Every structure is written in C-alpha cells, then in structure tokens.
CSV table of C-alpha atoms in Angstrom, one decimal:
chain,number,residue,atom,x,y,z
A,1,MET,CA,24.7,4.2,-12.0
A,2,PRO,CA,26.5,1.4,-10.2
A,3,PRO,CA,24.2,-1.1,-8.5
A,4,THR,CA,23.6,-0.7,-4.8
A,5,ASP,CA,23.9,-3.4,-2.2
A,6,PHE,CA,20.1,-3.6,-2.2
A,7,GLN,CA,19.9,-4.0,-5.9
A,8,VAL,CA,22.4,-6.8,-5.8
A,9,PHE,CA,20.3,-8.5,-3.1
A,10,ARG,CA,17.2,-8.2,-5.2
A,11,GLU,CA,18.8,-9.8,-8.2
A,12,GLN,CA,19.8,-13.0,-6.4
A,13,GLU,CA,18.2,-16.1,-7.9
A,14,ARG,CA,15.2,-17.2,-5.9
A,15,SER,CA,15.9,-20.9,-6.6
A,16,ASN,CA,19.4,-20.6,-5.1
A,17,TRP,CA,17.7,-20.3,-1.7
A,18,VAL,CA,16.6,-24.0,-1.9
A,19,ARG,CA,18.9,-26.7,-0.6
A,20,LEU,CA,19.1,-30.0,-2.4
A,21,ARG,CA,18.9,-31.7,1.0
A,22,THR,CA,15.4,-30.3,1.5
A,23,LEU,CA,14.1,-31.7,-1.7
A,24,VAL,CA,15.9,-35.0,-1.2
A,25,ALA,CA,14.2,-35.4,2.2
A,26,LEU,CA,10.8,-34.7,0.7
A,27,ARG,CA,11.4,-37.3,-2.0
A,28,TRP,CA,12.3,-39.9,0.6
A,29,PHE,CA,8.9,-39.2,2.3
A,30,ALA,CA,7.2,-39.6,-1.1
A,31,VAL,CA,9.0,-42.9,-1.8
A,32,VAL,CA,8.0,-44.4,1.6
A,33,GLY,CA,4.4,-43.2,1.1
A,34,GLN,CA,4.2,-44.7,-2.4
A,35,ALA,CA,5.7,-48.1,-1.2
A,36,VAL,CA,3.3,-48.3,1.8
A,37,ALA,CA,0.3,-47.4,-0.4
A,38,ILE,CA,1.1,-50.2,-2.9
A,39,PHE,CA,1.8,-52.7,-0.2
A,40,VAL,CA,-1.5,-52.0,1.6
A,41,ALA,CA,-3.4,-52.1,-1.7
A,42,ILE,CA,-2.0,-55.5,-2.6
A,43,ARG,CA,-1.9,-57.2,0.8
A,44,VAL,CA,-4.9,-55.7,2.6
A,45,TYR,CA,-7.3,-55.1,-0.2
A,46,GLY,CA,-6.1,-57.6,-2.8
A,47,ILE,CA,-6.1,-55.1,-5.6
A,48,GLN,CA,-4.4,-56.3,-8.8
A,49,ILE,CA,-1.8,-53.9,-10.2
A,50,GLU,CA,1.4,-54.2,-12.1
A,51,VAL,CA,3.7,-54.6,-9.1
A,52,GLY,CA,6.9,-55.0,-11.0
A,53,LEU,CA,6.4,-51.9,-13.1
A,54,ALA,CA,5.2,-49.9,-10.0
A,55,ALA,CA,8.3,-51.0,-8.1
A,56,MET,CA,10.5,-49.9,-11.0
A,57,ALA,CA,8.8,-46.4,-10.9
A,58,ILE,CA,9.5,-46.1,-7.2
A,59,THR,CA,13.1,-47.3,-7.7
A,60,LEU,CA,13.7,-44.4,-10.1
A,61,SER,CA,13.1,-42.0,-7.2
A,62,VAL,CA,15.3,-44.0,-4.9
A,63,ALA,CA,18.1,-44.0,-7.5
A,64,ALA,CA,17.8,-40.3,-8.1
A,65,ASN,CA,18.1,-39.6,-4.4
A,66,LEU,CA,21.1,-41.9,-4.0
A,67,ILE,CA,22.9,-40.3,-7.0
A,68,SER,CA,22.2,-36.8,-5.7
A,69,SER,CA,23.4,-37.6,-2.2
A,70,TYR,CA,26.7,-39.1,-3.4
A,71,THR,CA,27.3,-36.5,-6.2
A,72,TYR,CA,26.6,-33.2,-4.4
A,73,PRO,CA,27.5,-32.0,-0.9
A,74,GLU,CA,24.8,-31.6,1.7
A,75,ASN,CA,24.8,-27.8,1.6
A,76,LYS,CA,24.3,-27.8,-2.2
A,77,ARG,CA,21.8,-25.1,-3.4
A,78,LEU,CA,20.0,-25.7,-6.6
A,79,SER,CA,20.2,-23.3,-9.5
A,80,GLU,CA,17.1,-22.3,-11.5
A,81,THR,CA,17.7,-25.0,-14.1
A,82,GLN,CA,18.5,-27.7,-11.6
A,83,ALA,CA,15.4,-27.0,-9.5
A,84,THR,CA,13.2,-27.0,-12.6
A,85,LEU,CA,14.6,-30.4,-13.8
A,86,TRP,CA,14.3,-31.8,-10.3
A,87,LEU,CA,10.6,-30.9,-10.0
A,88,ILE,CA,9.9,-32.1,-13.6
A,89,PHE,CA,11.4,-35.5,-12.7
A,90,ASP,CA,9.1,-35.7,-9.7
A,91,ILE,CA,6.0,-34.8,-11.8
A,92,VAL,CA,6.9,-37.4,-14.5
A,93,GLN,CA,7.7,-40.1,-11.9
A,94,LEU,CA,4.4,-39.6,-10.1
A,95,SER,CA,2.4,-39.5,-13.3
A,96,LEU,CA,4.0,-42.8,-14.4
A,97,LEU,CA,3.1,-44.4,-11.1
A,98,LEU,CA,-0.5,-43.1,-11.4
A,99,PHE,CA,-0.6,-44.5,-15.0
A,100,LEU,CA,0.3,-47.9,-13.6
A,101,THR,CA,-2.3,-47.7,-10.8
A,102,GLY,CA,-5.6,-46.5,-12.3
A,103,GLY,CA,-4.9,-42.9,-13.3
A,104,LEU,CA,-7.5,-40.5,-11.8
A,105,ASN,CA,-9.3,-43.5,-10.3
A,106,ASN,CA,-6.4,-43.6,-7.8
A,107,PRO,CA,-7.3,-41.2,-4.9
A,108,PHE,CA,-3.6,-40.4,-4.5
A,109,ALA,CA,-3.6,-38.5,-7.8
A,110,MET,CA,-4.1,-35.3,-5.8
A,111,LEU,CA,-0.4,-35.5,-4.7
A,112,ILE,CA,0.6,-34.3,-8.1
A,113,LEU,CA,-0.2,-30.8,-6.9
A,114,ALA,CA,2.8,-30.9,-4.5
A,115,PRO,CA,5.6,-30.3,-7.0
A,116,VAL,CA,3.7,-27.4,-8.7
A,117,THR,CA,3.2,-25.7,-5.3
A,118,ILE,CA,6.9,-26.0,-4.6
A,119,ALA,CA,7.8,-24.7,-8.0
A,120,ALA,CA,5.6,-21.6,-7.4
A,121,THR,CA,7.6,-20.8,-4.3
A,122,VAL,CA,11.1,-21.2,-5.6
A,123,LEU,CA,11.1,-20.7,-9.4
A,124,HIS,CA,10.7,-17.8,-11.7
A,125,LEU,CA,7.4,-17.2,-13.4
A,126,LYS,CA,8.2,-18.7,-16.8
A,127,ASN,CA,9.5,-22.0,-15.2
A,128,THR,CA,6.5,-22.2,-12.9
A,129,ILE,CA,4.1,-21.8,-15.9
A,130,PHE,CA,6.1,-24.5,-17.8
A,131,LEU,CA,5.8,-26.9,-14.9
A,132,GLY,CA,2.1,-26.1,-14.4
A,133,LEU,CA,1.3,-26.8,-18.1
A,134,THR,CA,3.4,-30.0,-18.0
A,135,THR,CA,1.4,-31.2,-15.0
A,136,ILE,CA,-2.0,-30.4,-16.7
A,137,CYS,CA,-0.9,-32.2,-19.8
A,138,LEU,CA,0.2,-35.3,-17.9
A,139,VAL,CA,-3.0,-35.3,-15.7
A,140,THR,CA,-5.1,-35.1,-18.9
A,141,ALA,CA,-3.1,-38.0,-20.4
A,142,ILE,CA,-3.5,-40.4,-17.5
A,143,SER,CA,-7.2,-39.5,-17.2
A,144,ARG,CA,-7.6,-41.1,-20.7
A,145,TYR,CA,-4.9,-43.7,-20.7
A,146,ASN,CA,-4.0,-45.9,-17.7
A,147,LEU,CA,-3.8,-49.4,-16.4
A,148,PRO,CA,-7.0,-50.2,-14.5
A,149,LEU,CA,-7.2,-51.2,-10.8
A,150,ILE,CA,-8.8,-54.6,-10.5
A,151,SER,CA,-10.2,-55.9,-7.2
A,152,ALA,CA,-9.6,-59.4,-5.8
A,153,GLU,CA,-13.0,-60.5,-7.4
A,154,GLY,CA,-11.9,-59.3,-10.8
A,155,THR,CA,-14.0,-56.2,-10.8
A,156,VAL,CA,-12.5,-53.1,-12.5
A,157,LEU,CA,-12.4,-50.3,-9.9
A,158,ALA,CA,-13.4,-47.1,-11.8
A,159,LEU,CA,-15.2,-43.9,-11.0
A,160,PRO,CA,-18.2,-42.9,-13.0
A,161,VAL,CA,-17.3,-40.9,-16.1
A,162,LEU,CA,-18.8,-37.7,-14.6
A,163,PHE,CA,-16.8,-38.1,-11.4
A,164,GLN,CA,-13.6,-38.7,-13.4
A,165,PHE,CA,-14.3,-35.5,-15.3
A,166,GLY,CA,-15.0,-33.6,-12.1
A,167,PHE,CA,-11.7,-34.9,-10.5
A,168,TRP,CA,-9.8,-33.8,-13.6
A,169,VAL,CA,-11.3,-30.3,-13.5
A,170,ALA,CA,-10.5,-30.2,-9.7
A,171,LEU,CA,-6.9,-31.1,-10.3
A,172,VAL,CA,-6.5,-28.5,-13.1
A,173,ILE,CA,-8.1,-25.8,-11.0
A,174,GLY,CA,-5.9,-26.9,-8.1
A,175,VAL,CA,-2.7,-26.6,-10.1
A,176,VAL,CA,-3.6,-23.1,-11.2
A,177,PHE,CA,-5.0,-21.9,-7.9
A,178,LEU,CA,-2.4,-23.4,-5.6
A,179,ALA,CA,0.4,-22.1,-7.9
A,180,LEU,CA,-1.0,-18.6,-7.9
A,181,TYR,CA,-1.7,-18.6,-4.2
A,182,ALA,CA,1.7,-19.9,-3.2
A,183,ARG,CA,3.5,-17.6,-5.6
A,184,GLN,CA,1.6,-14.5,-4.4
A,185,VAL,CA,2.2,-15.2,-0.7
A,186,THR,CA,5.9,-16.0,-1.3
A,187,THR,CA,6.4,-12.9,-3.5
A,188,GLU,CA,4.9,-10.7,-0.8
A,189,MET,CA,7.1,-12.3,1.8
A,190,HIS,CA,10.2,-11.7,-0.4
A,191,ALA,CA,9.1,-8.1,-1.2
A,192,MET,CA,8.7,-7.3,2.5
A,193,GLY,CA,12.0,-8.9,3.4
A,194,GLU,CA,13.8,-7.0,0.7
A,195,ALA,CA,12.1,-3.8,1.6
A,196,LEU,CA,13.1,-4.2,5.3
A,197,VAL,CA,16.7,-4.8,4.1
A,198,ALA,CA,16.5,-1.5,2.1
A,199,THR,CA,15.1,0.3,5.1
A,200,GLN,CA,18.0,-1.0,7.3
A,201,LEU,CA,20.5,0.1,4.7
A,202,ALA,CA,18.9,3.5,4.5
A,203,LEU,CA,19.0,3.9,8.3
A,204,THR,CA,22.6,2.7,8.5
A,205,ARG,CA,23.6,5.2,5.8
A,206,GLU,CA,21.8,8.1,7.7
A,207,GLN,CA,23.4,7.0,11.0
A,208,LYS,CA,26.8,7.1,9.4
A,209,LEU,CA,26.1,10.6,7.9
A,210,THR,CA,25.0,11.8,11.3
A,211,ASP,CA,28.1,10.4,13.0
A,212,LEU,CA,30.3,12.0,10.2
A,213,GLY,CA,28.7,15.3,10.9
A,214,GLY,CA,29.4,14.9,14.6
A,215,VAL,CA,33.0,14.1,13.9
A,216,VAL,CA,33.4,17.2,11.7
A,217,ALA,CA,31.6,19.4,14.3
A,218,ALA,CA,33.7,18.0,17.1
A,219,ALA,CA,36.9,18.7,15.0
A,220,ALA,CA,35.8,22.3,14.5
A,221,HIS,CA,35.1,22.6,18.2
A,222,GLU,CA,38.5,21.1,19.2
A,223,LEU,CA,40.5,23.1,16.6
A,224,GLY,CA,38.8,26.4,17.2
A,225,THR,CA,41.1,27.5,20.1
A,226,PRO,CA,44.4,26.5,18.4
A,227,LEU,CA,43.4,28.3,15.2
A,228,ALA,CA,42.4,31.4,17.2
A,229,THR,CA,45.8,31.3,19.0
A,230,ILE,CA,47.6,31.0,15.7
A,231,LYS,CA,45.7,33.9,14.2
A,232,LEU,CA,46.4,36.1,17.3
A,233,VAL,CA,50.1,35.3,17.3
A,234,SER,CA,50.4,35.9,13.6
A,235,SER,CA,48.7,39.3,13.9
A,236,GLU,CA,51.1,40.3,16.7
A,237,LEU,CA,54.0,39.1,14.5
A,238,MET,CA,52.7,41.2,11.6
A,239,SER,CA,52.7,44.3,13.7
A,240,GLU,CA,56.3,43.7,14.9
A,241,LEU,CA,57.6,42.8,11.4
A,242,GLN,CA,56.6,45.9,9.6
A,243,ASN,CA,60.3,46.7,9.0
A,244,HIS,CA,61.1,43.2,7.7
A,245,PRO,CA,59.0,42.7,4.5
A,246,GLU,CA,60.4,39.2,3.8
A,247,LEU,CA,59.2,38.0,7.2
A,248,LEU,CA,56.0,40.0,7.1
A,249,GLU,CA,54.9,38.0,4.1
A,250,ASP,CA,55.3,34.7,6.0
A,251,ALA,CA,53.3,36.0,9.0
A,252,GLU,CA,50.5,37.2,6.7
A,253,LEU,CA,50.5,33.7,5.0
A,254,ILE,CA,50.2,32.0,8.4
A,255,ARG,CA,47.2,34.1,9.3
A,256,GLU,CA,45.5,33.6,5.9
A,257,GLN,CA,46.0,29.8,6.2
A,258,ALA,CA,44.5,29.8,9.7
A,259,ASP,CA,41.5,31.7,8.4
A,260,ARG,CA,41.2,29.2,5.6
A,261,CYS,CA,41.2,26.3,8.0
A,262,ARG,CA,38.5,28.0,10.0
A,263,ASP,CA,36.3,28.5,6.9
A,264,ILE,CA,36.8,24.9,5.8
A,265,LEU,CA,35.8,23.5,9.2
A,266,GLN,CA,32.8,25.9,9.4
A,267,SER,CA,31.5,24.9,6.0
A,268,MET,CA,31.9,21.2,6.8
A,269,GLY,CA,30.6,21.1,10.3
A,270,ARG,CA,28.0,23.9,10.4
A,271,ALA,CA,29.6,26.6,12.6
A,272,GLY,CA,28.2,27.0,16.1
A,273,LYS,CA,27.4,23.3,16.7
A,274,ASP,CA,29.5,21.0,18.8
A,275,ASP,CA,29.3,17.3,19.0
A,276,LEU,CA,26.7,17.2,21.8
A,277,GLN,CA,24.5,19.6,19.9
A,278,MET,CA,24.5,17.2,16.9
A,279,HIS,CA,22.3,14.9,19.0
A,280,HIS,CA,19.7,17.4,20.1
A,281,ALA,CA,18.1,20.3,18.2
A,282,PRO,CA,14.9,22.3,18.0
A,283,VAL,CA,12.2,20.5,16.0
A,284,GLU,CA,12.3,23.2,13.3
A,285,THR,CA,16.0,22.6,12.8
A,286,VAL,CA,15.5,18.8,12.4
A,287,VAL,CA,12.7,19.4,9.8
A,288,ARG,CA,14.7,21.9,7.8
A,289,GLU,CA,17.7,19.6,7.8
A,290,ALA,CA,15.5,16.8,6.4
A,291,ALA,CA,14.3,19.1,3.7
A,292,GLU,CA,17.6,20.7,2.8
A,293,PRO,CA,18.7,18.4,0.0
A,294,HIS,CA,15.5,19.2,-1.9
A,295,LEU,CA,15.3,23.0,-1.5
A,296,SER,CA,17.2,23.6,-4.7
A,297,ARG,CA,15.5,21.2,-7.1
A,298,GLY,CA,13.4,23.8,-9.0
A,299,LYS,CA,10.3,23.6,-6.7
A,300,THR,CA,9.6,26.1,-4.0
A,301,VAL,CA,9.4,24.6,-0.5
A,302,TYR,CA,7.5,26.8,2.0
A,303,PHE,CA,7.8,26.3,5.8
A,304,ASP,CA,5.1,27.3,8.3
A,305,ILE,CA,6.2,27.0,11.9
A,306,THR,CA,3.3,27.7,14.3
A,307,PRO,CA,2.5,26.5,17.8
A,308,MET,CA,-1.0,25.2,18.4
A,309,GLU,CA,-3.4,27.4,20.3
A,310,GLY,CA,-2.5,27.6,24.0
A,311,ALA,CA,0.9,26.0,23.4
A,312,ASN,CA,4.2,27.4,24.6
A,313,HIS,CA,5.9,29.4,21.8
A,314,THR,CA,9.3,27.9,22.6
A,315,GLN,CA,10.0,25.1,20.2
A,316,PRO,CA,10.4,21.6,21.6
A,317,ILE,CA,14.0,20.3,21.7
A,318,ILE,CA,14.0,16.7,20.3
A,319,GLN,CA,16.6,14.1,19.7
A,320,ARG,CA,18.2,14.4,16.3
A,321,SER,CA,17.3,10.9,15.3
A,322,PRO,CA,18.4,9.4,11.9
A,323,GLU,CA,15.0,7.7,11.7
A,324,ILE,CA,13.2,11.0,11.9
A,325,ILE,CA,15.5,12.9,9.5
A,326,HIS,CA,15.6,10.2,6.8
A,327,GLY,CA,11.9,9.5,7.1
A,328,LEU,CA,10.9,13.1,6.7
A,329,ARG,CA,13.5,13.5,3.9
A,330,ASN,CA,11.8,10.8,1.9
A,331,LEU,CA,8.4,12.3,2.4
A,332,ILE,CA,9.6,15.7,1.3
A,333,GLN,CA,11.4,14.2,-1.7
A,334,ASN,CA,8.2,12.5,-2.8
A,335,ALA,CA,6.3,15.7,-2.5
A,336,VAL,CA,8.9,17.7,-4.5
A,337,ASP,CA,9.0,15.0,-7.2
A,338,PHE,CA,5.3,15.1,-7.8
A,339,SER,CA,4.5,18.7,-7.1
A,340,GLN,CA,3.8,21.2,-9.9
A,341,THR,CA,5.5,24.3,-8.4
A,342,GLU,CA,5.5,24.2,-4.6
A,343,VAL,CA,5.5,22.1,-1.5
A,344,LEU,CA,4.2,23.3,1.9
A,345,VAL,CA,5.8,21.9,5.1
A,346,GLU,CA,3.8,22.8,8.2
A,347,LEU,CA,5.1,22.3,11.7
A,348,MET,CA,2.9,22.6,14.8
A,349,TRP,CA,3.2,21.5,18.4
A,350,SER,CA,1.4,21.5,21.7
A,351,ASP,CA,2.2,20.3,25.2
A,352,GLU,CA,1.0,16.8,24.1
A,353,GLN,CA,2.1,16.3,20.5
A,354,ILE,CA,4.2,17.4,17.6
A,355,ASP,CA,2.7,17.4,14.1
A,356,VAL,CA,4.4,17.7,10.7
A,357,ARG,CA,2.2,18.1,7.6
A,358,ILE,CA,3.7,17.9,4.1
A,359,SER,CA,1.4,18.9,1.1
A,360,ASP,CA,2.0,19.6,-2.5
A,361,ASP,CA,0.2,21.1,-5.5
A,362,GLY,CA,0.5,18.0,-7.7
A,363,GLN,CA,-2.2,15.5,-8.7
A,364,GLY,CA,-2.3,13.6,-5.4
A,365,PHE,CA,-2.2,9.9,-4.7
A,366,PRO,CA,-4.0,7.6,-7.1
A,367,GLN,CA,-7.3,6.6,-5.6
A,368,SER,CA,-6.7,3.0,-6.5
A,369,VAL,CA,-3.6,2.7,-4.2
A,370,ILE,CA,-4.3,5.3,-1.5
A,371,GLY,CA,-5.4,2.6,0.9
A,372,ARG,CA,-2.1,0.7,0.3
A,373,ILE,CA,0.4,3.5,0.5
A,374,GLY,CA,3.3,2.5,2.6
A,375,ASP,CA,3.4,-1.1,1.4
A,376,PRO,CA,6.5,-2.0,-0.6
A,377,TYR,CA,6.4,-2.3,-4.4
A,378,VAL,CA,3.3,-0.3,-5.1
A,379,ARG,CA,3.8,0.2,-8.8
A,380,ARG,CA,0.5,1.7,-9.9
A,381,ARG,CA,1.9,5.0,-11.2
A,382,ARG,CA,1.4,7.1,-14.2
A,383,LEU,CA,4.5,5.8,-15.9
A,384,LEU,CA,5.2,8.3,-18.6
A,385,GLU,CA,4.5,11.3,-16.4
A,386,ASP,CA,6.4,9.9,-13.4
A,387,GLY,CA,9.4,8.9,-15.6
A,388,ALA,CA,9.7,12.5,-16.7
A,389,ARG,CA,9.4,13.8,-13.1
A,390,ARG,CA,11.6,11.2,-11.4
A,391,PRO,CA,14.4,10.4,-13.8
A,392,GLY,CA,16.8,7.7,-12.4
A,393,TYR,CA,14.2,6.3,-10.0
A,394,GLU,CA,13.3,2.6,-10.2
A,395,GLY,CA,9.8,3.2,-9.0
A,396,MET,CA,9.8,0.3,-6.6
A,397,GLY,CA,7.5,2.0,-4.1
A,398,LEU,CA,10.2,1.8,-1.4
A,399,GLY,CA,10.5,5.5,-0.7
A,400,LEU,CA,7.2,5.8,1.2
A,401,PHE,CA,7.7,2.3,2.8
A,402,ILE,CA,11.1,3.3,4.2
A,403,ALA,CA,9.7,6.7,5.4
A,404,LYS,CA,6.7,5.0,7.0
A,405,THR,CA,8.8,2.3,8.7
A,406,LEU,CA,11.4,4.6,10.0
A,407,LEU,CA,9.0,7.2,11.3
A,408,GLU,CA,6.8,4.6,13.0
A,409,ARG,CA,9.9,3.2,14.5
A,410,SER,CA,10.4,6.6,16.1
A,411,GLY,CA,6.9,6.5,17.6
A,412,ALA,CA,5.1,8.5,14.9
A,413,LYS,CA,1.6,7.9,13.4
A,414,LEU,CA,1.2,8.6,9.6
A,415,SER,CA,-1.8,9.3,7.5
A,416,PHE,CA,-2.0,9.8,3.7
A,417,SER,CA,-4.7,11.6,1.9
A,418,ASN,CA,-5.5,14.0,-1.0
A,419,SER,CA,-6.5,17.6,-0.3
A,420,ARG,CA,-9.3,19.4,-2.0
A,421,ARG,CA,-8.3,20.9,-5.3
A,422,HIS,CA,-10.1,24.1,-4.3
A,423,GLY,CA,-10.8,25.4,-0.8
A,424,HIS,CA,-8.7,25.6,2.3
A,425,ALA,CA,-7.1,22.3,3.0
A,426,SER,CA,-4.0,23.3,4.9
A,427,TRP,CA,-3.7,24.5,8.5
A,428,THR,CA,-2.8,28.0,7.3
A,429,GLY,CA,-5.9,28.3,5.2
A,430,LYS,CA,-4.0,28.1,2.0
A,431,ALA,CA,-5.4,26.0,-0.8
A,432,THR,CA,-2.9,23.4,-1.8
A,433,GLY,CA,-4.3,20.5,-3.8
A,434,GLY,CA,-2.3,17.3,-4.3
A,435,ALA,CA,-1.2,14.9,-1.7
A,436,ILE,CA,-1.0,15.3,2.0
A,437,VAL,CA,1.1,13.3,4.5
A,438,GLU,CA,0.6,14.0,8.2
A,439,VAL,CA,3.1,12.8,10.8
A,440,SER,CA,2.3,13.0,14.5
A,441,TRP,CA,4.4,12.2,17.5
A,442,PRO,CA,3.4,12.1,21.2
A,443,ARG,CA,5.7,14.7,22.6
A,444,GLU,CA,6.9,12.5,25.4
A,445,ILE,CA,8.3,10.0,22.8
A,446,VAL,CA,10.6,12.4,20.9
A,447,ARG,CA,11.3,14.9,23.7
A,448,ASP,CA,14.9,15.6,24.6
A,449,THR,CA,15.3,13.5,27.7
A,450,ASP,CA,19.1,13.7,27.6
A,451,LYS,CA,19.4,17.5,26.9
A,452,PRO,CA,22.7,18.7,28.2
A,453,ALA,CA,22.8,21.2,31.0
A,454,LYS,CA,23.5,24.8,30.1
A,455,THR,CA,27.0,24.6,31.3
A,456,ALA,CA,30.4,24.2,29.8
A,457,LEU,CA,30.5,21.2,27.5
A,458,GLY,CA,33.9,20.0,28.6
A,459,LYS,CA,36.1,17.7,26.5
A,460,ASN,CA,34.5,15.9,23.5
A,461,GLN,CA,34.1,12.2,23.9
A,462,PRO,CA,35.3,9.8,21.2
A,463,PHE,CA,32.7,8.3,18.9
A,464,ALA,CA,32.1,4.6,18.8
A,465,THR,CA,33.8,2.7,15.9
A,466,TRP,CA,31.5,2.3,12.9
A,467,PRO,CA,30.5,-1.3,12.0
C-alpha cells in the first residue's frame, strides 16, 4: 500500500526539527557562564587553576560557534548525525573543563546533564543511549583523574571520598532519569500531535466524501426533470414512428440511454435525497450510513432501534455531521474486527438524549489498557491474533483515538467497558460478551436546528470550493 500523508509525517526525522541557531545560542550562554565562573574563582576566591588550559577549552566552544555561524545559514536544521556530533562535542568540552577544574569537586559538574537531556528530546533512542553512556564514562573518568582545585593558602579543595562517590552516583542516576523522563514526555507530545494530525486528515476526508455525496445528489435532483422530459418525448416518438423502423430504433435508443443516466445517478447519489437532505437525516439513517462499509465483511451486524420509555416514537432528525459518521464508523469497524460472529448496534433516544451502544461477542478490551482506551498509540494487543483479524492495519491505536476525538468534538460522551460473558448485558436483554462502547449526546447539541421547512426546496445552491 502506498504511504499516506500521515505516515510520511510520522517518518520525518525528529532531529530535523532542531535549528542550529538554537543550539548555538545555548552554547553562547554556556561559554559566558564558564568564563564568568573561572574569573570569579580566580579573582574573588583566589583559587589556583590552570587558567591557560581552561581558556583553551572555552575557546574551543567559541571557535565551534563562529565556524557554525559562518558556514551554515541561520535557518539550518540539524540532521540526526549532525545533532549527535554537536552534543558529543559539548559533552567532551565540558568534561575537559571539569578535568582542569577539580573534576567532581567542582559543583558545576551537574551541568553535564544538560546535553543528555537535550539529546533525549531530539535524537532517536540509539543515539540517546550512546550519548548517555559516553557521559557516564566521562563522568567516571574525571571522578578519578583530574587537576585539583587549590585555594589561595595552598590547600587542596576536595570533597570527602564518600561525598565524591555520592556525587558520582547522583550524576549517573541523573543522566538516566532525566533522559528517560525527557524522552517520555517528548514522545507523548509527539504522539499526541501526530494523532491530532491523523484526526484532522480523517475529518477532512470524511467532509470531502460528504460534499461529494451532496454534489452527486444535487446533480441527480437537477437532472431528474430533463431526463424525464427526454424519456417522455422519446416514448411519444416511438408511438409515432411505428411505420418507420429505422427511426424507431433511434427513438428506443434515446429512451434506453435516458433510463441508463437515471440509474447511474440513482446509484451514485442514493435516489430520493437532494442536496439539502444530505445535511439532515433521522438518527437511524446516520448510524446505518456509518456502519454500511462494514456490513459485508463476514460478520453479522444487528441493529436495534428503540425509543426509551415515555419518549416520542418519532426519530430525532439530526445534522449529518462528518464527525459523527466517521467516529461511529471507526467504533463499528473496531467491533467488527474483534468480534467472533456478530456485532450489535443499539440506538435509543429520549426527549433529553440520544444513545448509541456498540457491542460485540469478542474477547473484549484487555484489562491492562481499558483505563487508557482513547489515548493514541496504545499497542498492548494480542499481536498474533490481532494480526490475523486485522490484516493491513498498523495497530497504532489511532482508530479509537480518532473516534473518541471526533465524537467528543460533536458533544458526545463515551465510555468503554467489557460486558459479562454470560447474562444479559445489552439493553435488549441479549447476552453479548466482548467489548461495549457507549456514546451519548444531549439531544439539544445534535438536534436539527436548521431543518428545512416542508415546502418546495427551490434551486440548489453551489457548494463551496474545496481546500
């Protein structure tokens, strides 16, 4: 299958999102901070350090920034390899400076955590692990080998051995913890952003399909009268041309082609609907339209349409919203995919609300993820079984997320649960087993506020141009 726009979006390199200018600015801050720290240590506290070597270490960062600024444009975005090398340089430069200024006896050693945290947010996992291990190795090295800090009185400034070991452990734990924490938060943010993009793409596609159906229905409505006139005239010609066989055949051909045009338009535009009707429909029609692509997939889909006790038996007329249709369609698709033999779609309404309940006879939602259903990228599935049931699906967990997002956008509230394997779990008293998804709208939110009056529809209006 060719990749979709969303798949292309997902495959973009994370590191390509980082501008070189951002990391250059951060390095300038580091350079200024390192220079100020050394100046204060020498001039204010009289600490003896290798000033020349320390200045050379700082100069390396300055040179790297100047070369980068003159070599690359300001809007340069780093590739995965470039970002990795950039951060490795920062780690090595800072480790060298710490080696020259007391190693872990220098309180600024904690700043070595910064490059690892940045790496966890912009690099792939293998490069993040590589930078983390490099940092741990360098921290371990400078904890054992370093040039001491000497006070103005000639005293060596060093932490007790136990404190040095504790500081080393703290830095190692900090590298691991901050990298994991930063990566988890960033991954969740990216996953949510990508899932929202997929939701928008799905909604746009559904909107275009809805508009296309309206265009076809409007064409059928507009062409109905001309085709009927052609058929009537051709029938009259046929009766008058009985004595002219060569002309009679032409008249019969005209009528046949007019009938063919009528059949084509009816099959494409669902006969009996006009363009205005495409925007409003009984709630049962909307639910059945959502389920239609999955009615012939080898599973039996039952519908139970029942008003609640005391409710008007006339079905509510609601807006034929793409959010509702696509959201319900995804829920029904999920039920069909994981059912054994049948899916039950129950529709109920009262004067206050409209409820749709979708249940199947499958194994239900895994208990380990039932509290997180609707989040993107829930991958905890029975892979072998699901792969057989859902061939061609990536299993990104986006289906339920898209359905939940779109339906909540329409004003619905959703709940996910598992029915009892035995007993009467459904509203009709029929034992179902498997998963249950309940969708409920306050009736005033989805009611048809713009329902056309029961009068002549008049001329169809042109549709807005698609984006």
